[in-house]
Short mmCIF file of C-alpha atoms and ligand atoms in Angstrom, two decimals:
data_model
loop_
_atom_site.label_atom_id
_atom_site.label_comp_id
_atom_site.label_asym_id
_atom_site.label_seq_id
_atom_site.Cartn_x
_atom_site.Cartn_y
_atom_site.Cartn_z
CA UNK A 30 41.96 -17.57 -26.76
CA UNK A 31 42.96 -20.09 -29.34
CA UNK A 32 41.79 -20.50 -32.85
CA UNK A 33 41.47 -24.23 -33.24
CA UNK A 34 39.92 -24.48 -36.64
CA UNK A 35 39.20 -22.09 -39.47
CA UNK A 36 37.41 -23.31 -42.55
CA UNK A 37 38.05 -20.74 -45.34
CA UNK A 38 34.42 -20.86 -46.37
CA UNK A 39 33.30 -20.71 -42.72
CA UNK A 40 29.72 -19.48 -42.46
CA UNK A 41 29.56 -19.52 -38.68
CA UNK A 42 31.83 -18.94 -35.74
CA UNK A 43 31.45 -20.81 -32.44
CA UNK A 44 33.35 -20.32 -29.19
CA UNK A 45 34.02 -23.44 -27.10
CA UNK A 46 34.39 -22.47 -23.50
CA UNK A 47 36.07 -25.30 -21.64
CA UNK A 48 35.48 -25.12 -17.86
CA UNK A 49 36.54 -28.59 -16.79
CA UNK A 50 34.78 -31.89 -16.08
CA UNK A 51 35.10 -35.38 -17.47
CA UNK A 52 34.75 -34.43 -21.12
CA UNK A 53 38.15 -32.84 -21.35
CA UNK A 54 40.02 -35.65 -19.64
CA UNK A 55 42.53 -38.01 -21.23
CA UNK A 56 44.39 -41.00 -19.89
CA UNK A 57 48.03 -40.40 -19.14
CA UNK A 58 49.58 -43.29 -21.22
CA UNK A 59 52.26 -43.76 -18.54
CA UNK A 60 50.24 -43.72 -15.36
CA UNK A 61 46.67 -44.42 -16.58
CA UNK A 62 45.49 -41.48 -14.48
CA UNK A 63 42.90 -39.13 -15.99
CA UNK A 64 44.13 -35.56 -16.55
CA UNK A 65 42.83 -32.63 -18.53
CA UNK A 66 44.10 -32.53 -22.10
CA UNK A 67 45.33 -29.41 -23.89
CA UNK A 68 42.36 -28.01 -25.71
CA UNK A 69 44.53 -26.96 -28.62
CA UNK A 70 44.54 -30.58 -29.65
CA UNK A 71 40.70 -30.99 -29.70
CA UNK A 72 40.88 -31.39 -33.54
CA UNK A 73 43.09 -34.42 -33.08
CA UNK A 74 40.68 -35.87 -30.60
CA UNK A 75 37.61 -35.03 -32.58
CA UNK A 76 38.68 -34.69 -36.29
CA UNK A 77 34.99 -34.76 -37.30
CA UNK A 78 34.77 -31.13 -36.25
CA UNK A 79 36.79 -30.16 -39.38
CA UNK A 80 33.89 -31.23 -41.51
CA UNK A 81 31.69 -28.28 -40.45
CA UNK A 82 32.07 -25.02 -42.36
CA UNK A 83 32.57 -23.30 -39.03
CA UNK A 84 35.30 -21.29 -37.36
CA UNK A 85 35.93 -22.77 -33.90
CA UNK A 86 37.76 -20.89 -31.14
CA UNK A 87 38.36 -22.05 -27.68
CA UNK A 88 38.66 -20.37 -24.31
CA UNK A 89 39.95 -22.47 -21.43
CA UNK A 90 39.17 -21.68 -17.78
CA UNK A 91 42.15 -21.51 -15.48
CA UNK A 92 42.14 -23.44 -13.25
CA UNK A 93 39.84 -26.06 -14.75
CA UNK A 94 37.16 -27.07 -12.29
CA UNK A 95 35.38 -30.28 -11.42
CA UNK A 96 31.87 -28.99 -11.55
CA UNK A 97 31.24 -30.03 -7.92
CA UNK A 98 33.32 -26.91 -7.14
CA UNK A 99 31.23 -24.57 -9.19
CA UNK A 100 30.37 -21.28 -7.42
CA UNK A 101 28.23 -18.38 -8.53
CA UNK A 102 31.45 -16.51 -9.22
CA UNK A 103 32.04 -19.01 -12.06
CA UNK A 104 28.67 -18.12 -13.55
CA UNK A 105 29.60 -14.48 -13.36
CA UNK A 106 32.87 -15.15 -15.15
CA UNK A 107 31.09 -17.21 -17.79
CA UNK A 108 28.50 -14.47 -18.43
CA UNK A 109 31.33 -11.89 -18.84
CA UNK A 110 33.28 -14.10 -21.24
CA UNK A 111 30.17 -14.45 -23.41
CA UNK A 112 29.35 -10.74 -23.22
CA UNK A 113 32.83 -9.63 -24.24
CA UNK A 114 32.75 -11.89 -27.28
CA UNK A 115 29.09 -11.81 -28.09
CA UNK A 116 29.41 -9.98 -31.42
CA UNK A 117 32.18 -12.24 -32.73
CA UNK A 118 30.36 -15.56 -32.49
CA UNK A 119 27.14 -17.13 -33.70
CA UNK A 120 27.00 -19.50 -30.79
CA UNK A 121 28.67 -20.57 -27.57
CA UNK A 122 29.33 -24.05 -26.25
CA UNK A 123 30.18 -24.51 -22.59
CA UNK A 124 31.99 -27.71 -21.85
CA UNK A 125 31.14 -28.43 -18.22
CA UNK A 126 31.15 -31.23 -15.72
CA UNK A 127 27.79 -33.00 -15.55
CA UNK A 128 27.34 -32.87 -11.75
CA UNK A 129 26.23 -29.20 -11.58
CA UNK A 130 25.54 -28.56 -15.30
CA UNK A 131 21.83 -28.13 -14.68
CA UNK A 132 22.49 -25.53 -11.94
CA UNK A 133 24.86 -23.59 -14.17
CA UNK A 134 22.60 -23.71 -17.23
CA UNK A 135 19.66 -22.64 -15.07
CA UNK A 136 21.54 -19.71 -13.54
CA UNK A 137 22.89 -18.50 -16.87
CA UNK A 138 19.41 -18.57 -18.39
CA UNK A 139 18.42 -15.81 -15.97
CA UNK A 140 21.68 -13.92 -16.14
CA UNK A 141 21.76 -13.57 -19.92
CA UNK A 142 19.36 -10.98 -21.17
CA UNK A 143 18.01 -10.53 -24.72
CA UNK A 144 19.89 -13.65 -25.82
CA UNK A 145 19.55 -14.28 -29.59
CA UNK A 146 22.27 -16.89 -29.98
CA UNK A 147 22.60 -20.46 -28.68
CA UNK A 148 24.56 -21.08 -25.44
CA UNK A 149 24.80 -24.83 -25.28
CA UNK A 150 26.15 -26.69 -22.23
CA UNK A 151 27.51 -30.15 -22.87
CA UNK A 152 29.88 -32.67 -21.28
CA UNK A 153 30.17 -36.41 -21.06
CA UNK A 154 30.12 -39.39 -18.78
CA UNK A 155 33.28 -40.87 -20.32
CA UNK A 156 36.37 -38.74 -21.10
CA UNK A 157 36.84 -37.75 -24.69
CA UNK A 158 40.09 -39.76 -24.87
CA UNK A 159 38.26 -43.08 -24.14
CA UNK A 160 37.25 -45.28 -27.10
CA UNK A 161 33.52 -45.45 -26.16
CA UNK A 162 33.26 -41.84 -25.10
CA UNK A 163 29.92 -40.05 -25.36
CA UNK A 164 31.85 -36.76 -25.41
CA UNK A 165 32.46 -36.78 -29.16
CA UNK A 166 28.90 -37.22 -30.20
CA UNK A 167 27.74 -34.65 -27.60
CA UNK A 168 30.33 -32.10 -28.78
CA UNK A 169 29.75 -32.66 -32.49
CA UNK A 170 26.00 -32.34 -32.26
CA UNK A 171 26.28 -29.30 -30.01
CA UNK A 172 28.52 -27.59 -32.61
CA UNK A 173 26.09 -28.44 -35.36
CA UNK A 174 23.19 -26.89 -33.32
CA UNK A 175 25.25 -23.89 -32.35
CA UNK A 176 25.85 -23.14 -36.04
CA UNK A 177 22.33 -23.84 -37.16
CA UNK A 178 20.37 -20.88 -38.69
CA UNK A 179 16.95 -20.60 -40.21
CA UNK A 180 16.23 -19.33 -43.71
CA UNK A 181 16.51 -15.70 -42.47
CA UNK A 182 19.90 -16.28 -40.96
CA UNK A 183 18.58 -16.31 -37.40
CA UNK A 184 19.76 -18.87 -34.77
CA UNK A 185 17.63 -21.97 -34.67
CA UNK A 186 17.82 -22.19 -30.85
CA UNK A 187 18.56 -18.85 -29.22
CA UNK A 188 18.38 -20.27 -25.70
CA UNK A 189 20.57 -21.54 -22.89
CA UNK A 190 20.38 -25.36 -23.35
CA UNK A 191 21.95 -28.61 -22.41
CA UNK A 192 22.82 -31.07 -25.16
CA UNK A 193 23.22 -34.62 -23.93
CA UNK A 194 22.72 -38.06 -25.47
CA UNK A 195 20.95 -36.87 -28.64
CA UNK A 196 18.66 -34.43 -26.90
CA UNK A 197 18.70 -30.68 -26.68
CA UNK A 198 16.96 -29.60 -23.52
CA UNK A 199 16.09 -26.18 -22.16
CA UNK A 200 18.75 -25.48 -19.51
CA UNK A 201 16.43 -24.28 -16.79
CA UNK A 202 14.14 -27.32 -17.24
CA UNK A 203 16.90 -29.86 -17.05
CA UNK A 204 18.11 -32.08 -14.22
CA UNK A 205 20.78 -34.78 -13.92
CA UNK A 206 18.96 -38.05 -13.43
CA UNK A 207 21.60 -40.70 -14.02
CA UNK A 208 24.99 -40.74 -12.39
CA UNK A 209 26.49 -43.35 -14.75
CA UNK A 210 24.40 -43.78 -17.88
CA UNK A 211 24.90 -41.81 -21.09
CA UNK A 212 21.25 -40.65 -20.87
CA UNK A 213 22.19 -38.45 -17.93
CA UNK A 214 19.81 -35.54 -18.29
CA UNK A 215 16.07 -35.19 -18.43
CA UNK A 216 13.64 -32.35 -18.74
CA UNK A 217 10.57 -33.94 -17.20
CA UNK A 218 8.23 -30.96 -17.50
CA UNK A 219 9.19 -29.63 -20.93
CA UNK A 220 9.74 -31.35 -24.25
CA UNK A 221 13.19 -31.46 -25.86
CA UNK A 222 14.03 -28.46 -28.03
CA UNK A 223 15.67 -30.72 -30.60
CA UNK A 224 16.52 -34.36 -31.10
CA UNK A 225 19.54 -35.61 -32.98
CA UNK A 226 19.02 -38.71 -35.13
CA UNK A 227 19.99 -38.96 -38.83
CA UNK A 228 18.97 -35.33 -38.94
CA UNK A 229 18.57 -32.85 -36.18
CA UNK A 230 14.84 -32.32 -35.66
CA UNK A 231 14.03 -28.96 -34.12
CA UNK A 232 10.88 -28.76 -32.04
CA UNK A 233 10.07 -25.24 -33.26
CA UNK A 234 6.89 -24.60 -31.19
CA UNK A 235 8.85 -25.41 -28.03
CA UNK A 236 11.79 -23.02 -28.69
CA UNK A 237 11.65 -19.53 -27.31
CA UNK A 238 12.53 -16.74 -29.84
CA UNK A 239 13.28 -13.17 -28.86
CA UNK A 240 10.30 -10.87 -29.26
CA UNK A 241 12.09 -8.86 -31.93
CA UNK A 242 12.29 -5.59 -30.08
CA UNK A 243 16.03 -5.57 -30.86
CA UNK A 244 17.18 -4.91 -27.31
CA UNK A 245 20.96 -5.40 -27.09
CA UNK A 246 22.35 -8.47 -25.42
CA UNK A 247 23.37 -7.81 -21.78
CA UNK A 248 24.22 -9.71 -18.62
CA UNK A 249 23.07 -9.50 -15.05
CA UNK A 250 25.71 -10.60 -12.59
CA UNK A 251 24.67 -9.20 -9.20
CA UNK A 252 23.49 -12.41 -7.54
CA UNK A 253 22.22 -12.65 -3.93
CA UNK A 254 22.97 -16.13 -2.73
CA UNK A 255 21.26 -15.95 0.72
CA UNK A 256 19.07 -18.95 -0.11
CA UNK A 257 18.76 -22.29 1.70
CA UNK A 258 17.12 -25.56 0.65
CA UNK A 259 15.10 -27.71 3.02
CA UNK A 260 14.18 -31.18 1.91
CA UNK A 261 11.15 -32.46 3.77
CA UNK A 262 11.50 -36.06 4.95
CA UNK A 263 9.84 -38.36 7.49
CA UNK A 264 11.55 -37.85 10.78
CA UNK A 265 12.61 -34.20 10.18
CA UNK A 266 12.82 -32.47 13.53
CA UNK A 267 11.60 -29.01 14.58
CA UNK A 268 15.20 -28.02 15.34
CA UNK A 269 16.36 -28.79 11.77
CA UNK A 270 13.38 -27.11 10.15
CA UNK A 271 13.78 -24.02 12.31
CA UNK A 272 17.56 -23.95 11.84
CA UNK A 273 17.14 -23.76 8.04
CA UNK A 274 13.95 -21.70 7.63
CA UNK A 275 14.52 -19.15 10.36
CA UNK A 276 18.29 -18.69 9.87
CA UNK A 277 18.79 -14.90 10.17
CA UNK A 278 21.24 -14.77 7.28
CA UNK A 279 18.91 -16.12 4.63
CA UNK A 280 16.38 -14.15 2.58
CA UNK A 281 14.69 -17.15 0.97
CA UNK A 282 14.37 -20.92 1.33
CA UNK A 283 13.25 -23.55 -1.16
CA UNK A 284 11.17 -26.21 0.57
CA UNK A 285 11.35 -29.48 -1.32
CA UNK A 286 7.96 -30.95 -0.56
CA UNK A 287 6.20 -34.24 -1.24
CA UNK A 288 4.03 -34.83 -4.32
CA UNK A 289 1.93 -31.85 -5.31
CA UNK A 290 3.48 -29.59 -2.68
CA UNK A 291 2.61 -31.28 0.61
CA UNK A 292 4.59 -31.11 3.85
CA UNK A 293 4.07 -32.04 7.46
CA UNK A 294 0.71 -30.85 8.72
CA UNK A 295 1.79 -30.94 12.39
CA UNK A 296 1.24 -27.64 14.16
CA UNK A 297 4.99 -27.29 15.00
CA UNK A 298 5.97 -27.27 11.30
CA UNK A 299 3.28 -24.80 10.22
CA UNK A 300 4.26 -22.60 13.17
CA UNK A 301 7.92 -22.49 12.02
CA UNK A 302 6.79 -21.70 8.47
CA UNK A 303 4.62 -18.84 9.81
CA UNK A 304 7.51 -17.57 11.90
CA UNK A 305 9.87 -17.49 8.86
CA UNK A 306 7.29 -15.74 6.71
CA UNK A 307 6.67 -13.19 9.56
CA UNK A 308 10.41 -12.49 9.51
CA UNK A 309 9.96 -11.53 5.82
CA UNK A 310 11.57 -14.55 4.29
CA UNK A 311 10.45 -16.01 1.01
CA UNK A 312 9.53 -19.72 1.23
CA UNK A 313 9.25 -21.32 -2.19
CA UNK A 314 7.51 -24.65 -2.60
CA UNK A 315 9.12 -27.06 -5.13
CA UNK A 316 8.13 -30.66 -5.40
CA UNK A 317 10.56 -33.52 -4.82
CA UNK A 318 8.88 -35.32 -7.73
CA UNK A 319 10.73 -35.11 -11.05
CA UNK A 320 7.57 -34.61 -12.97
CA UNK A 321 4.50 -32.58 -12.26
CA UNK A 322 3.87 -29.45 -10.33
CA UNK A 323 2.97 -27.89 -7.01
CA UNK A 324 -0.70 -27.35 -6.30
CA UNK A 325 -1.19 -26.27 -2.75
CA UNK A 326 -4.96 -26.32 -3.08
CA UNK A 327 -5.19 -30.08 -3.50
CA UNK A 328 -4.65 -31.36 0.05
CA UNK A 329 -5.07 -29.88 3.52
CA UNK A 330 -1.31 -30.22 4.13
CA UNK A 331 -0.56 -28.09 1.04
CA UNK A 332 -3.30 -25.57 1.89
CA UNK A 333 -1.77 -25.10 5.33
CA UNK A 334 1.50 -24.01 3.68
CA UNK A 335 -0.31 -21.68 1.31
CA UNK A 336 -2.22 -20.08 4.12
CA UNK A 337 1.00 -19.69 6.12
CA UNK A 338 2.47 -17.64 3.20
CA UNK A 339 4.50 -20.22 1.22
CA UNK A 340 4.64 -19.40 -2.48
CA UNK A 341 4.33 -21.97 -5.29
CA UNK A 342 7.31 -22.94 -7.41
CA UNK A 343 4.83 -24.51 -9.95
CA UNK A 344 6.74 -27.16 -12.03
CA UNK A 345 10.18 -25.70 -11.44
CA UNK A 346 13.22 -27.85 -10.85
CA UNK A 347 15.17 -27.12 -7.66
CA UNK A 348 18.16 -26.13 -9.84
CA UNK A 349 16.11 -23.55 -11.67
CA UNK A 350 14.42 -22.29 -8.49
CA UNK A 351 17.86 -21.67 -6.99
CA UNK A 352 19.15 -19.76 -10.01
CA UNK A 353 15.95 -17.74 -10.27
CA UNK A 354 16.13 -16.77 -6.56
CA UNK A 355 19.84 -15.81 -6.73
CA UNK A 356 19.00 -13.66 -9.75
CA UNK A 357 15.79 -12.06 -8.41
CA UNK A 358 17.13 -11.35 -4.95
CA UNK A 359 20.11 -9.68 -6.69
CA UNK A 360 17.75 -7.42 -8.65
CA UNK A 361 15.69 -6.19 -5.66
CA UNK A 362 15.94 -5.75 -1.88
CA UNK A 363 12.12 -6.00 -1.64
CA UNK A 364 11.11 -9.58 -0.91
CA UNK A 365 7.43 -8.91 -1.66
CA UNK A 366 8.34 -7.70 -5.16
CA UNK A 367 10.58 -10.77 -5.65
CA UNK A 368 7.57 -12.95 -4.77
CA UNK A 369 5.55 -11.35 -7.56
CA UNK A 370 8.31 -12.08 -10.08
CA UNK A 371 8.80 -15.65 -8.81
CA UNK A 372 5.27 -16.39 -9.90
CA UNK A 373 6.05 -15.18 -13.45
CA UNK A 374 7.50 -17.30 -16.21
CA UNK A 375 10.69 -15.30 -16.94
CA UNK A 376 12.74 -17.60 -19.22
CA UNK A 377 10.56 -20.58 -19.93
CA UNK A 378 11.42 -22.13 -16.55
CA UNK A 379 7.82 -22.79 -15.40
CA UNK A 380 4.63 -23.70 -17.27
CA UNK A 381 2.63 -20.53 -16.68
N1 LIG B 22 32.68 -34.71 -11.34
C1 LIG B 22 32.57 -34.41 -12.72
C2 LIG B 22 32.06 -32.99 -12.86
O1 LIG B 22 30.88 -32.73 -12.74
C3 LIG B 22 31.73 -35.33 -13.48
C4 LIG B 22 31.57 -35.02 -14.91
O2 LIG B 22 32.24 -34.25 -15.53
O3 LIG B 22 30.60 -35.54 -15.51
O4 LIG B 22 32.82 -32.08 -13.02
#
């Protein structure tokens, strides 16, 4: 671990965990190729960070990973890094590639228990070494939010979040919606937790604060990844649907449905769904729409799924549904019990 900046009058301490992705890239002046820069020199790249009265340390993953290669083992490592250093820092910033940032932030939101400090994921669309980079602004604002305390010295945002393009979003409500623009993330079903303009405006009613029972921070890392995702589309065949939903090695499947939770009403599809449910699998209905929720009572096609035993994902993102299933399946071998917990709002991931 490297101490990258220590203000003598530092009031807060923040750990920057650099996992890889575009934000940490710099152009090799000789070849023009992008390569990860040495994080020790972050203060040279972003001298504005010296202006905070904040102690900044960094931890660099080895090897650094393009986030397309993220695996649940990386989330387990991340959770352990945070746990081992939890008492030493007021907040944690995870520098992460944008491609799977919403998956990682969602999974961590379930794996970190009794969190009372901010864990802020951020990254960028342009490398930090490029003149028009969005990485500097994202990092600077994330540090400011990670240090922010209320009048009683408590963290302003004790949640797993994503900061991107002036907005702080709840991690398990976020999704990457733009592959090239700076405004890359949205949280269609939940308002931003904070917005950075001249000042950082905190949306206090939207932020979740710990109940105050004083339970110690802990992590849960036993994930069960036996989950598949089936996206419904015109032309989907019985073979494909059966292959995914009735695969013996899976315990659960997320069905990405149309609109308010509708899928094919043809008898062959409903029959496959019934078969999978009879085998004890959990089928979770999540809408393909970015905004809005699943309501299986609205149309006959949705009702057929409900009657066949499909459970509602409400207004969950797919990223969040996947993290929640990995986590819940890891906590229990009883699929019926997992179904009960799926319907509960555990970490602000569904509007219920
Ligand atoms: N492929 C990169 C990643 O997700 C893109 C990025 O960093 O934004 O790691």
